[in-house]
Structures are given as C-alpha cells and as structure tokens.
Amino acid sequence: MEELRKAIISVARKVRAHRSLYEKNEEAVKQHLIGEIFQALGWDWNNPEEVRPEERTEDGRADYALILDGNVFAYVEAKNLGVNILKNDKPLRQLGRYCFNSGVRYGILTNGAVWIALKAFEEGSRLSDRILLITNIEEESLNKLVLKLSLLSKSRIWDIERLTSLLKALELSFAGLRKEGYSEEMLIEYLTSKGGTNLVPVEDLTGTEAPKAAYVYDNGWKLLPLPERSIKGVLLAVLLYMEKNSHGPQKEEIRKAYEHIRAMTISPRTALEILKKLEEEERLRISVEL
C-alpha cells in the first residue's frame, strides 16, 4: 500500500504542476500518470505477458489490455485530462463496446486523475448500473484513494466485484448511521476497536496497573509496542509515537525527553501524570489494554 500511496502523491503533484500539458497530451498522461499508478498496483507495465498496449478489438484499439493467466482480463482506455470522463459518457460507452465485443468482462477508464472501473456486460442492466468504482485523485482523501485504487491491483482485481460490493455496503451503512445521529468518531471507533480487549483510557487509570499494550487513536486505535509492561512503558511508547510523527527541532526534543525518562526511575503515578498532560497539550487519546 505504501508504494501506491507514494504514486498517488506523485501523480497529484504532477497534475498540479503540469495541468496544461496533461489536458492536451494523452501520451503524456499515459506515460507520466497512468503507468506510475499501475506499476504501484503491482502490474509489470513493460511486460507484454501482463500489459499489452494498443490491443486490437473489433471496434478499434484499446489503449491497454491487462493480462492474467494468459487471457485479457480488462481493457484500459486512456484520455487526456481535458476530457471530463464523469460527464461525457462517450469514452465509457466506447470502452464498454471494446469489452463486450471481445468477451472481456471488465474495463478501466482514466484521464490520469479520475478512475472508473466498469463491468462490461450484465443482462438487463444499464451502463450506469455496471460502474463498479469511481475515484478522483484531485478530490478525495489519500486514504480513500489508496483503498479504492487498491481494488485494481494485480492481486485484488480478481475479486473486484465482491470487494466493491462490500465497500458500497459499508459506505451506505455508515451514511445511514450518521443520519441517525451517530457521530463519525463513534462509528470509526466501533469499526476499528479490538474485539474482546479491555481498553481503558489513561484518565481512568490509577497508576497501579500493569498494562499489556498501549494504544493511541489516529484514525483508529493503533497499537504501540511497549518497551516494558508498566505505566512508564506506556509513556515511553507514546513518546516514540510522537517522535515518529514529528519533524525538525520538535523531533529532537521528544527524542531527548524519551532518552531522559528511559534512563531515570519514575513512579507510576508520575508517569501517569505526564501521560495525562500529553493528552491535554498534544490532543492525544491514549488507552491501555489490561
């Protein structure tokens, strides 16, 4: 996922810096944007056993064919960034014809920024009903982009229908519960909390506990490795987390604080007071598993 994350950031940066080029030059979109994303998705972009450019079909040439087990699994159609593939359905219909007349089940349409995945045929359905996935590198959050685009990866595209169905069900359920008055934070915590564990907020600790693990809330509860099973160990773990997410002088200050506390003997109550102060000043949420 990290390679895909880096590729998305890189492509977004290129689009911002060279928009006029990509709005006119489809070849630049293919080479600079689309190829980088597919490489990060695990496709060997220069291997004809996985990716074939200019694949002939009965209705014309598809820009690329993605190959799995020796067969064409999906066609990819590329447009320049000046083509609004969300409003202009001609490119999507063209892609659908390529797929349908060749017996290829899936198609991917992209202008480098917007990505659309299509199921080419299904009896009794309209084109819009067969769209599996839409994502936009210029508008959606990075985490959302990584998750959605990962469904086009070589390792996951086999299950794209099942996975997109699960994702849509999650989005609908989440939106429904939000309308019922449940907060986004509560729902995320519900989905990401560890079943069967006894997580206790730092504010509810007394200092006499022997924690099994420490957690910090960062778009979900993240496990922090404990240097030792004690309140001091929790404090050290939190300082390491803060250091990892800091830069420059602040990073150095946190490292010095970590080394100082690690070398000294402090009571559990003192360590607990420092943790509570960090929560307040750094707006952290810290819990431990007992």
PDB file of C-alpha atoms in Angstrom:
ATOM      1  CA  MET A   1       0.000   0.000   0.000  1.00  0.00           C
ATOM      2  CA  GLU A   2       2.900   2.362   0.697  1.00  0.00           C
ATOM      3  CA  GLU A   3       4.059   2.234  -2.944  1.00  0.00           C
ATOM      4  CA  LEU A   4       0.538   3.102  -4.087  1.00  0.00           C
ATOM      5  CA  ARG A   5       0.353   5.929  -1.566  1.00  0.00           C
ATOM      6  CA  LYS A   6       3.610   7.398  -2.922  1.00  0.00           C
ATOM      7  CA  ALA A   7       2.442   7.015  -6.515  1.00  0.00           C
ATOM      8  CA  ILE A   8      -0.845   8.834  -5.838  1.00  0.00           C
ATOM      9  CA  ILE A   9       1.017  11.718  -4.172  1.00  0.00           C
ATOM     10  CA  SER A  10       3.428  11.864  -7.122  1.00  0.00           C
ATOM     11  CA  VAL A  11       0.651  11.857  -9.722  1.00  0.00           C
ATOM     12  CA  ALA A  12      -1.312  14.551  -7.870  1.00  0.00           C
ATOM     13  CA  ARG A  13       1.833  16.699  -7.738  1.00  0.00           C
ATOM     14  CA  LYS A  14       2.426  16.275 -11.492  1.00  0.00           C
ATOM     15  CA  VAL A  15      -1.172  17.172 -12.308  1.00  0.00           C
ATOM     16  CA  ARG A  16      -0.939  20.369 -10.258  1.00  0.00           C
ATOM     17  CA  ALA A  17       2.396  21.370 -11.796  1.00  0.00           C
ATOM     18  CA  HIS A  18       1.727  20.433 -15.437  1.00  0.00           C
ATOM     19  CA  ARG A  19      -2.026  20.547 -15.892  1.00  0.00           C
ATOM     20  CA  SER A  20      -1.880  22.290 -19.291  1.00  0.00           C
ATOM     21  CA  LEU A  21       0.356  19.516 -20.653  1.00  0.00           C
ATOM     22  CA  TYR A  22      -1.916  16.714 -19.469  1.00  0.00           C
ATOM     23  CA  GLU A  23      -5.074  18.480 -20.672  1.00  0.00           C
ATOM     24  CA  LYS A  24      -3.779  18.338 -24.259  1.00  0.00           C
ATOM     25  CA  ASN A  25      -1.386  15.404 -24.405  1.00  0.00           C
ATOM     26  CA  GLU A  26      -2.859  11.933 -23.945  1.00  0.00           C
ATOM     27  CA  GLU A  27       0.521  10.270 -24.423  1.00  0.00           C
ATOM     28  CA  ALA A  28       1.960  12.255 -21.516  1.00  0.00           C
ATOM     29  CA  VAL A  29      -0.970  11.132 -19.370  1.00  0.00           C
ATOM     30  CA  LYS A  30      -0.233   7.511 -20.263  1.00  0.00           C
ATOM     31  CA  GLN A  31       3.498   7.695 -19.620  1.00  0.00           C
ATOM     32  CA  HIS A  32       3.632  10.045 -16.631  1.00  0.00           C
ATOM     33  CA  LEU A  33       0.427   9.280 -14.718  1.00  0.00           C
ATOM     34  CA  ILE A  34      -1.329   6.063 -15.657  1.00  0.00           C
ATOM     35  CA  GLY A  35       1.795   3.930 -15.874  1.00  0.00           C
ATOM     36  CA  GLU A  36       3.019   5.083 -12.472  1.00  0.00           C
ATOM     37  CA  ILE A  37      -0.257   4.121 -10.801  1.00  0.00           C
ATOM     38  CA  PHE A  38      -0.410   0.701 -12.436  1.00  0.00           C
ATOM     39  CA  GLN A  39       3.213  -0.034 -11.529  1.00  0.00           C
ATOM     40  CA  ALA A  40       2.382   0.758  -7.904  1.00  0.00           C
ATOM     41  CA  LEU A  41      -0.621  -1.572  -8.208  1.00  0.00           C
ATOM     42  CA  GLY A  42       1.722  -4.462  -8.956  1.00  0.00           C
ATOM     43  CA  TRP A  43       1.381  -4.592 -12.743  1.00  0.00           C
ATOM     44  CA  ASP A  44       4.646  -5.019 -14.662  1.00  0.00           C
ATOM     45  CA  TRP A  45       3.964  -2.194 -17.088  1.00  0.00           C
ATOM     46  CA  ASN A  46       6.733  -3.169 -19.526  1.00  0.00           C
ATOM     47  CA  ASN A  47       5.972  -6.892 -19.565  1.00  0.00           C
ATOM     48  CA  PRO A  48       3.794  -7.951 -22.542  1.00  0.00           C
ATOM     49  CA  GLU A  49       2.706 -11.003 -20.567  1.00  0.00           C
ATOM     50  CA  GLU A  50       0.892  -8.631 -18.183  1.00  0.00           C
ATOM     51  CA  VAL A  51       0.228  -5.404 -20.108  1.00  0.00           C
ATOM     52  CA  ARG A  52      -0.246  -5.041 -23.874  1.00  0.00           C
ATOM     53  CA  PRO A  53      -0.524  -1.555 -25.395  1.00  0.00           C
ATOM     54  CA  GLU A  54      -2.748  -0.811 -28.387  1.00  0.00           C
ATOM     55  CA  GLU A  55      -4.699  -4.069 -28.164  1.00  0.00           C
ATOM     56  CA  ARG A  56      -6.809  -4.623 -31.285  1.00  0.00           C
ATOM     57  CA  THR A  57     -10.555  -5.205 -30.867  1.00  0.00           C
ATOM     58  CA  GLU A  58     -13.406  -5.465 -33.375  1.00  0.00           C
ATOM     59  CA  ASP A  59     -14.323  -1.812 -32.667  1.00  0.00           C
ATOM     60  CA  GLY A  60     -10.850  -0.304 -32.627  1.00  0.00           C
ATOM     61  CA  ARG A  61      -7.783  -0.370 -30.420  1.00  0.00           C
ATOM     62  CA  ALA A  62      -7.929  -0.365 -26.651  1.00  0.00           C
ATOM     63  CA  ASP A  63      -5.057   1.602 -25.148  1.00  0.00           C
ATOM     64  CA  TYR A  64      -4.040  -1.313 -22.929  1.00  0.00           C
ATOM     65  CA  ALA A  65      -5.045  -4.873 -22.157  1.00  0.00           C
ATOM     66  CA  LEU A  66      -4.357  -6.291 -18.698  1.00  0.00           C
ATOM     67  CA  ILE A  67      -3.439  -9.962 -18.879  1.00  0.00           C
ATOM     68  CA  LEU A  68      -4.000 -12.577 -16.186  1.00  0.00           C
ATOM     69  CA  ASP A  69      -3.249 -16.277 -16.709  1.00  0.00           C
ATOM     70  CA  GLY A  70      -2.615 -15.631 -20.374  1.00  0.00           C
ATOM     71  CA  ASN A  71      -6.045 -14.077 -21.040  1.00  0.00           C
ATOM     72  CA  VAL A  72      -7.235 -10.484 -21.322  1.00  0.00           C
ATOM     73  CA  PHE A  73      -8.881  -9.686 -18.002  1.00  0.00           C
ATOM     74  CA  ALA A  74      -9.586  -5.975 -18.565  1.00  0.00           C
ATOM     75  CA  TYR A  75      -9.150  -3.249 -21.144  1.00  0.00           C
ATOM     76  CA  VAL A  76      -7.819   0.151 -20.109  1.00  0.00           C
ATOM     77  CA  GLU A  77      -8.852   3.253 -22.039  1.00  0.00           C
ATOM     78  CA  ALA A  78      -6.891   6.475 -21.505  1.00  0.00           C
ATOM     79  CA  LYS A  79      -7.971  10.051 -22.198  1.00  0.00           C
ATOM     80  CA  ASN A  80      -6.227  13.359 -21.655  1.00  0.00           C
ATOM     81  CA  LEU A  81      -7.032  15.353 -18.552  1.00  0.00           C
ATOM     82  CA  GLY A  82      -9.139  17.775 -20.601  1.00  0.00           C
ATOM     83  CA  VAL A  83     -11.761  15.065 -21.153  1.00  0.00           C
ATOM     84  CA  ASN A  84     -14.346  15.061 -18.369  1.00  0.00           C
ATOM     85  CA  ILE A  85     -14.998  11.330 -18.245  1.00  0.00           C
ATOM     86  CA  LEU A  86     -17.533  11.801 -15.424  1.00  0.00           C
ATOM     87  CA  LYS A  87     -19.890  13.914 -17.544  1.00  0.00           C
ATOM     88  CA  ASN A  88     -19.041  12.739 -21.069  1.00  0.00           C
ATOM     89  CA  ASP A  89     -20.143   9.118 -21.306  1.00  0.00           C
ATOM     90  CA  LYS A  90     -18.844   8.531 -24.859  1.00  0.00           C
ATOM     91  CA  PRO A  91     -15.426   7.208 -23.694  1.00  0.00           C
ATOM     92  CA  LEU A  92     -17.125   4.844 -21.225  1.00  0.00           C
ATOM     93  CA  ARG A  93     -19.504   3.563 -23.906  1.00  0.00           C
ATOM     94  CA  GLN A  94     -16.570   3.096 -26.266  1.00  0.00           C
ATOM     95  CA  LEU A  95     -14.747   1.083 -23.619  1.00  0.00           C
ATOM     96  CA  GLY A  96     -17.878  -0.958 -22.980  1.00  0.00           C
ATOM     97  CA  ARG A  97     -18.077  -1.873 -26.684  1.00  0.00           C
ATOM     98  CA  TYR A  98     -14.417  -2.908 -26.755  1.00  0.00           C
ATOM     99  CA  CYS A  99     -15.038  -5.215 -23.821  1.00  0.00           C
ATOM    100  CA  PHE A 100     -18.423  -6.584 -24.883  1.00  0.00           C
ATOM    101  CA  ASN A 101     -17.437  -7.455 -28.455  1.00  0.00           C
ATOM    102  CA  SER A 102     -14.231  -9.152 -27.268  1.00  0.00           C
ATOM    103  CA  GLY A 103     -15.814 -11.018 -24.367  1.00  0.00           C
ATOM    104  CA  VAL A 104     -13.693  -9.091 -21.844  1.00  0.00           C
ATOM    105  CA  ARG A 105     -15.573  -8.689 -18.579  1.00  0.00           C
ATOM    106  CA  TYR A 106     -14.009  -5.516 -17.133  1.00  0.00           C
ATOM    107  CA  GLY A 107     -12.859  -2.114 -18.334  1.00  0.00           C
ATOM    108  CA  ILE A 108     -10.936   0.736 -16.708  1.00  0.00           C
ATOM    109  CA  LEU A 109     -11.298   4.310 -17.958  1.00  0.00           C
ATOM    110  CA  THR A 110      -8.998   7.069 -16.729  1.00  0.00           C
ATOM    111  CA  ASN A 111      -7.722  10.527 -17.619  1.00  0.00           C
ATOM    112  CA  GLY A 112      -4.925  10.193 -15.088  1.00  0.00           C
ATOM    113  CA  ALA A 113      -6.876  11.845 -12.273  1.00  0.00           C
ATOM    114  CA  VAL A 114     -10.331  10.244 -12.459  1.00  0.00           C
ATOM    115  CA  TRP A 115     -10.514   6.442 -12.495  1.00  0.00           C
ATOM    116  CA  ILE A 116     -13.634   4.436 -13.392  1.00  0.00           C
ATOM    117  CA  ALA A 117     -13.924   0.639 -13.317  1.00  0.00           C
ATOM    118  CA  LEU A 118     -16.719  -0.941 -15.338  1.00  0.00           C
ATOM    119  CA  LYS A 119     -18.331  -4.361 -15.569  1.00  0.00           C
ATOM    120  CA  ALA A 120     -18.769  -4.666 -19.310  1.00  0.00           C
ATOM    121  CA  PHE A 121     -21.939  -6.721 -19.523  1.00  0.00           C
ATOM    122  CA  GLU A 122     -24.810  -7.973 -17.419  1.00  0.00           C
ATOM    123  CA  GLU A 123     -28.210  -8.891 -18.763  1.00  0.00           C
ATOM    124  CA  GLY A 124     -30.928  -6.311 -18.161  1.00  0.00           C
ATOM    125  CA  SER A 125     -28.580  -3.633 -16.773  1.00  0.00           C
ATOM    126  CA  ARG A 126     -27.760  -0.098 -17.888  1.00  0.00           C
ATOM    127  CA  LEU A 127     -24.223   1.236 -18.306  1.00  0.00           C
ATOM    128  CA  SER A 128     -24.514   3.287 -15.117  1.00  0.00           C
ATOM    129  CA  ASP A 129     -25.589   0.176 -13.179  1.00  0.00           C
ATOM    130  CA  ARG A 130     -22.382  -1.601 -14.149  1.00  0.00           C
ATOM    131  CA  ILE A 131     -19.957   1.022 -12.839  1.00  0.00           C
ATOM    132  CA  LEU A 132     -18.045  -0.675 -10.041  1.00  0.00           C
ATOM    133  CA  LEU A 133     -15.749   2.102  -8.894  1.00  0.00           C
ATOM    134  CA  ILE A 134     -15.183   5.834  -9.328  1.00  0.00           C
ATOM    135  CA  THR A 135     -12.374   7.748  -7.672  1.00  0.00           C
ATOM    136  CA  ASN A 136     -10.751  11.134  -8.223  1.00  0.00           C
ATOM    137  CA  ILE A 137      -7.144  11.830  -7.256  1.00  0.00           C
ATOM    138  CA  GLU A 138      -7.794  15.586  -7.157  1.00  0.00           C
ATOM    139  CA  GLU A 139     -10.791  15.474  -4.827  1.00  0.00           C
ATOM    140  CA  GLU A 140     -10.700  12.511  -2.445  1.00  0.00           C
ATOM    141  CA  SER A 141      -8.602  11.929   0.659  1.00  0.00           C
ATOM    142  CA  LEU A 142      -5.381   9.973   0.301  1.00  0.00           C
ATOM    143  CA  ASN A 143      -6.580   7.067   2.452  1.00  0.00           C
ATOM    144  CA  LYS A 144      -9.774   6.763   0.411  1.00  0.00           C
ATOM    145  CA  LEU A 145      -7.812   6.853  -2.841  1.00  0.00           C
ATOM    146  CA  VAL A 146      -5.410   4.154  -1.671  1.00  0.00           C
ATOM    147  CA  LEU A 147      -8.253   1.872  -0.635  1.00  0.00           C
ATOM    148  CA  LYS A 148     -10.278   2.347  -3.830  1.00  0.00           C
ATOM    149  CA  LEU A 149      -7.391   2.116  -6.282  1.00  0.00           C
ATOM    150  CA  SER A 150      -6.003  -0.942  -4.480  1.00  0.00           C
ATOM    151  CA  LEU A 151      -9.007  -2.844  -5.847  1.00  0.00           C
ATOM    152  CA  LEU A 152      -7.385  -2.514  -9.306  1.00  0.00           C
ATOM    153  CA  SER A 153      -4.158  -4.115  -8.122  1.00  0.00           C
ATOM    154  CA  LYS A 154      -2.948  -7.287  -9.763  1.00  0.00           C
ATOM    155  CA  SER A 155      -3.523  -9.207  -6.527  1.00  0.00           C
ATOM    156  CA  ARG A 156      -7.082  -7.942  -5.895  1.00  0.00           C
ATOM    157  CA  ILE A 157      -8.647  -7.284  -9.274  1.00  0.00           C
ATOM    158  CA  TRP A 158      -9.831 -10.909  -9.452  1.00  0.00           C
ATOM    159  CA  ASP A 159     -12.286 -10.023  -6.654  1.00  0.00           C
ATOM    160  CA  ILE A 160     -13.186  -6.512  -7.789  1.00  0.00           C
ATOM    161  CA  GLU A 161     -16.945  -7.161  -7.920  1.00  0.00           C
ATOM    162  CA  ARG A 162     -17.087  -8.682  -4.445  1.00  0.00           C
ATOM    163  CA  LEU A 163     -14.798  -6.041  -2.923  1.00  0.00           C
ATOM    164  CA  THR A 164     -16.580  -3.062  -4.480  1.00  0.00           C
ATOM    165  CA  SER A 165     -19.895  -4.518  -3.306  1.00  0.00           C
ATOM    166  CA  LEU A 166     -18.557  -4.737   0.260  1.00  0.00           C
ATOM    167  CA  LEU A 167     -17.216  -1.196   0.052  1.00  0.00           C
ATOM    168  CA  LYS A 168     -20.525   0.205  -1.196  1.00  0.00           C
ATOM    169  CA  ALA A 169     -22.385  -1.621   1.579  1.00  0.00           C
ATOM    170  CA  LEU A 170     -20.003  -0.122   4.156  1.00  0.00           C
ATOM    171  CA  GLU A 171     -20.471   3.391   2.746  1.00  0.00           C
ATOM    172  CA  LEU A 172     -24.282   3.067   2.738  1.00  0.00           C
ATOM    173  CA  SER A 173     -24.359   1.691   6.283  1.00  0.00           C
ATOM    174  CA  PHE A 174     -22.026   4.414   7.525  1.00  0.00           C
ATOM    175  CA  ALA A 175     -24.085   7.164   5.881  1.00  0.00           C
ATOM    176  CA  GLY A 176     -27.302   5.671   7.271  1.00  0.00           C
ATOM    177  CA  LEU A 177     -25.985   5.571  10.825  1.00  0.00           C
ATOM    178  CA  ARG A 178     -24.687   9.148  10.531  1.00  0.00           C
ATOM    179  CA  LYS A 179     -28.210  10.250   9.556  1.00  0.00           C
ATOM    180  CA  GLU A 180     -29.498   8.501  12.671  1.00  0.00           C
ATOM    181  CA  GLY A 181     -27.329  10.796  14.773  1.00  0.00           C
ATOM    182  CA  TYR A 182     -24.272   8.641  15.486  1.00  0.00           C
ATOM    183  CA  SER A 183     -21.041  10.606  15.296  1.00  0.00           C
ATOM    184  CA  GLU A 184     -18.370   9.765  12.748  1.00  0.00           C
ATOM    185  CA  GLU A 185     -15.843   9.349  15.543  1.00  0.00           C
ATOM    186  CA  MET A 186     -18.050   6.859  17.383  1.00  0.00           C
ATOM    187  CA  LEU A 187     -18.626   4.786  14.251  1.00  0.00           C
ATOM    188  CA  ILE A 188     -14.932   4.700  13.311  1.00  0.00           C
ATOM    189  CA  GLU A 189     -14.001   3.706  16.828  1.00  0.00           C
ATOM    190  CA  TYR A 190     -16.650   0.978  16.744  1.00  0.00           C
ATOM    191  CA  LEU A 191     -15.282  -0.408  13.470  1.00  0.00           C
ATOM    192  CA  THR A 192     -11.627  -0.250  14.485  1.00  0.00           C
ATOM    193  CA  SER A 193     -11.781  -1.250  18.141  1.00  0.00           C
ATOM    194  CA  LYS A 194     -10.347  -4.640  19.026  1.00  0.00           C
ATOM    195  CA  GLY A 195     -12.989  -7.146  19.986  1.00  0.00           C
ATOM    196  CA  GLY A 196     -12.505  -8.847  23.329  1.00  0.00           C
ATOM    197  CA  THR A 197      -9.912  -6.431  24.692  1.00  0.00           C
ATOM    198  CA  ASN A 198     -10.248  -4.283  27.764  1.00  0.00           C
ATOM    199  CA  LEU A 199      -9.144  -0.822  26.660  1.00  0.00           C
ATOM    200  CA  VAL A 200      -9.022   1.695  29.480  1.00  0.00           C
ATOM    201  CA  PRO A 201      -8.482   5.434  28.879  1.00  0.00           C
ATOM    202  CA  VAL A 202      -5.452   6.964  30.595  1.00  0.00           C
ATOM    203  CA  GLU A 203      -7.734   9.260  32.599  1.00  0.00           C
ATOM    204  CA  ASP A 204      -9.301   6.200  34.262  1.00  0.00           C
ATOM    205  CA  LEU A 205      -6.004   4.648  35.373  1.00  0.00           C
ATOM    206  CA  THR A 206      -4.738   4.802  38.947  1.00  0.00           C
ATOM    207  CA  GLY A 207      -1.068   4.026  38.301  1.00  0.00           C
ATOM    208  CA  THR A 208      -1.177   0.581  39.909  1.00  0.00           C
ATOM    209  CA  GLU A 209      -1.925  -1.276  36.662  1.00  0.00           C
ATOM    210  CA  ALA A 210       0.428  -3.487  34.613  1.00  0.00           C
ATOM    211  CA  PRO A 211      -0.615  -2.777  31.001  1.00  0.00           C
ATOM    212  CA  LYS A 212      -0.449  -5.492  28.350  1.00  0.00           C
ATOM    213  CA  ALA A 213      -0.410  -2.960  25.493  1.00  0.00           C
ATOM    214  CA  ALA A 214      -0.772   0.740  24.715  1.00  0.00           C
ATOM    215  CA  TYR A 215      -2.905   2.354  22.030  1.00  0.00           C
ATOM    216  CA  VAL A 216      -3.165   5.836  20.565  1.00  0.00           C
ATOM    217  CA  TYR A 217      -6.126   6.996  18.492  1.00  0.00           C
ATOM    218  CA  ASP A 218      -5.032   8.015  14.985  1.00  0.00           C
ATOM    219  CA  ASN A 219      -7.881   7.382  12.509  1.00  0.00           C
ATOM    220  CA  GLY A 220      -8.491   4.236  14.547  1.00  0.00           C
ATOM    221  CA  TRP A 221      -6.751   2.701  17.554  1.00  0.00           C
ATOM    222  CA  LYS A 222      -3.097   1.999  16.758  1.00  0.00           C
ATOM    223  CA  LEU A 223      -1.071  -0.457  18.790  1.00  0.00           C
ATOM    224  CA  LEU A 224       2.150   0.911  20.295  1.00  0.00           C
ATOM    225  CA  PRO A 225       4.888  -1.591  21.219  1.00  0.00           C
ATOM    226  CA  LEU A 226       5.661  -1.455  24.954  1.00  0.00           C
ATOM    227  CA  PRO A 227       9.337  -1.267  25.987  1.00  0.00           C
ATOM    228  CA  GLU A 228       8.192  -2.612  29.388  1.00  0.00           C
ATOM    229  CA  ARG A 229       4.889  -3.627  30.988  1.00  0.00           C
ATOM    230  CA  SER A 230       4.386  -0.577  33.190  1.00  0.00           C
ATOM    231  CA  ILE A 231       2.883   2.898  33.099  1.00  0.00           C
ATOM    232  CA  LYS A 232       6.388   4.159  32.371  1.00  0.00           C
ATOM    233  CA  GLY A 233       6.475   1.758  29.419  1.00  0.00           C
ATOM    234  CA  VAL A 234       3.251   3.310  28.122  1.00  0.00           C
ATOM    235  CA  LEU A 235       4.791   6.774  28.428  1.00  0.00           C
ATOM    236  CA  LEU A 236       7.902   5.675  26.518  1.00  0.00           C
ATOM    237  CA  ALA A 237       5.762   4.091  23.808  1.00  0.00           C
ATOM    238  CA  VAL A 238       3.752   7.310  23.400  1.00  0.00           C
ATOM    239  CA  LEU A 239       6.941   9.396  23.194  1.00  0.00           C
ATOM    240  CA  LEU A 240       8.258   7.122  20.427  1.00  0.00           C
ATOM    241  CA  TYR A 241       4.967   7.542  18.563  1.00  0.00           C
ATOM    242  CA  MET A 242       5.189  11.335  18.930  1.00  0.00           C
ATOM    243  CA  GLU A 243       8.791  11.357  17.756  1.00  0.00           C
ATOM    244  CA  LYS A 244       7.900   9.347  14.659  1.00  0.00           C
ATOM    245  CA  ASN A 245       5.197  11.875  13.767  1.00  0.00           C
ATOM    246  CA  SER A 246       7.300  14.994  14.430  1.00  0.00           C
ATOM    247  CA  HIS A 247       9.872  16.931  12.425  1.00  0.00           C
ATOM    248  CA  GLY A 248      12.835  19.232  12.979  1.00  0.00           C
ATOM    249  CA  PRO A 249      13.589  20.643  16.429  1.00  0.00           C
ATOM    250  CA  GLN A 250      10.425  19.163  17.959  1.00  0.00           C
ATOM    251  CA  LYS A 251      11.506  15.676  16.911  1.00  0.00           C
ATOM    252  CA  GLU A 252      14.879  16.179  18.585  1.00  0.00           C
ATOM    253  CA  GLU A 253      13.264  17.499  21.780  1.00  0.00           C
ATOM    254  CA  ILE A 254      10.997  14.462  22.021  1.00  0.00           C
ATOM    255  CA  ARG A 255      13.935  12.110  21.477  1.00  0.00           C
ATOM    256  CA  LYS A 256      15.860  13.810  24.311  1.00  0.00           C
ATOM    257  CA  ALA A 257      12.822  13.538  26.602  1.00  0.00           C
ATOM    258  CA  TYR A 258      12.486   9.857  25.731  1.00  0.00           C
ATOM    259  CA  GLU A 259      16.150   9.126  26.487  1.00  0.00           C
ATOM    260  CA  HIS A 260      15.986  11.092  29.750  1.00  0.00           C
ATOM    261  CA  ILE A 261      12.876   9.287  31.029  1.00  0.00           C
ATOM    262  CA  ARG A 262      14.135   5.886  29.875  1.00  0.00           C
ATOM    263  CA  ALA A 263      17.300   6.303  31.950  1.00  0.00           C
ATOM    264  CA  MET A 264      15.616   7.523  35.121  1.00  0.00           C
ATOM    265  CA  THR A 265      13.441   5.892  37.757  1.00  0.00           C
ATOM    266  CA  ILE A 266       9.983   7.448  37.968  1.00  0.00           C
ATOM    267  CA  SER A 267       6.931   6.305  39.879  1.00  0.00           C
ATOM    268  CA  PRO A 268       3.857   5.010  38.015  1.00  0.00           C
ATOM    269  CA  ARG A 269       1.862   7.965  39.306  1.00  0.00           C
ATOM    270  CA  THR A 270       4.397  10.433  37.893  1.00  0.00           C
ATOM    271  CA  ALA A 271       4.391   8.646  34.554  1.00  0.00           C
ATOM    272  CA  LEU A 272       0.595   8.743  34.590  1.00  0.00           C
ATOM    273  CA  GLU A 273       0.536  12.479  35.258  1.00  0.00           C
ATOM    274  CA  ILE A 274       2.899  13.075  32.322  1.00  0.00           C
ATOM    275  CA  LEU A 275       0.662  10.963  30.068  1.00  0.00           C
ATOM    276  CA  LYS A 276      -2.415  12.953  31.071  1.00  0.00           C
ATOM    277  CA  LYS A 277      -0.560  16.201  30.404  1.00  0.00           C
ATOM    278  CA  LEU A 278       0.500  14.945  26.964  1.00  0.00           C
ATOM    279  CA  GLU A 279      -3.106  14.056  26.182  1.00  0.00           C
ATOM    280  CA  GLU A 280      -4.229  17.546  27.080  1.00  0.00           C
ATOM    281  CA  GLU A 281      -1.425  19.519  25.421  1.00  0.00           C
ATOM    282  CA  GLU A 282      -0.972  17.371  22.294  1.00  0.00           C
ATOM    283  CA  ARG A 283      -4.670  16.480  21.923  1.00  0.00           C
ATOM    284  CA  LEU A 284      -3.912  12.773  22.038  1.00  0.00           C
ATOM    285  CA  ARG A 285      -6.213   9.928  23.032  1.00  0.00           C
ATOM    286  CA  ILE A 286      -4.308   7.191  24.836  1.00  0.00           C
ATOM    287  CA  SER A 287      -5.647   3.921  26.192  1.00  0.00           C
ATOM    288  CA  VAL A 288      -4.097   0.769  27.596  1.00  0.00           C
ATOM    289  CA  GLU A 289      -5.101  -2.877  27.462  1.00  0.00           C
ATOM    290  CA  LEU A 290      -5.208  -4.541  30.845  1.00  0.00           C
TER     291      LEU A 290
END
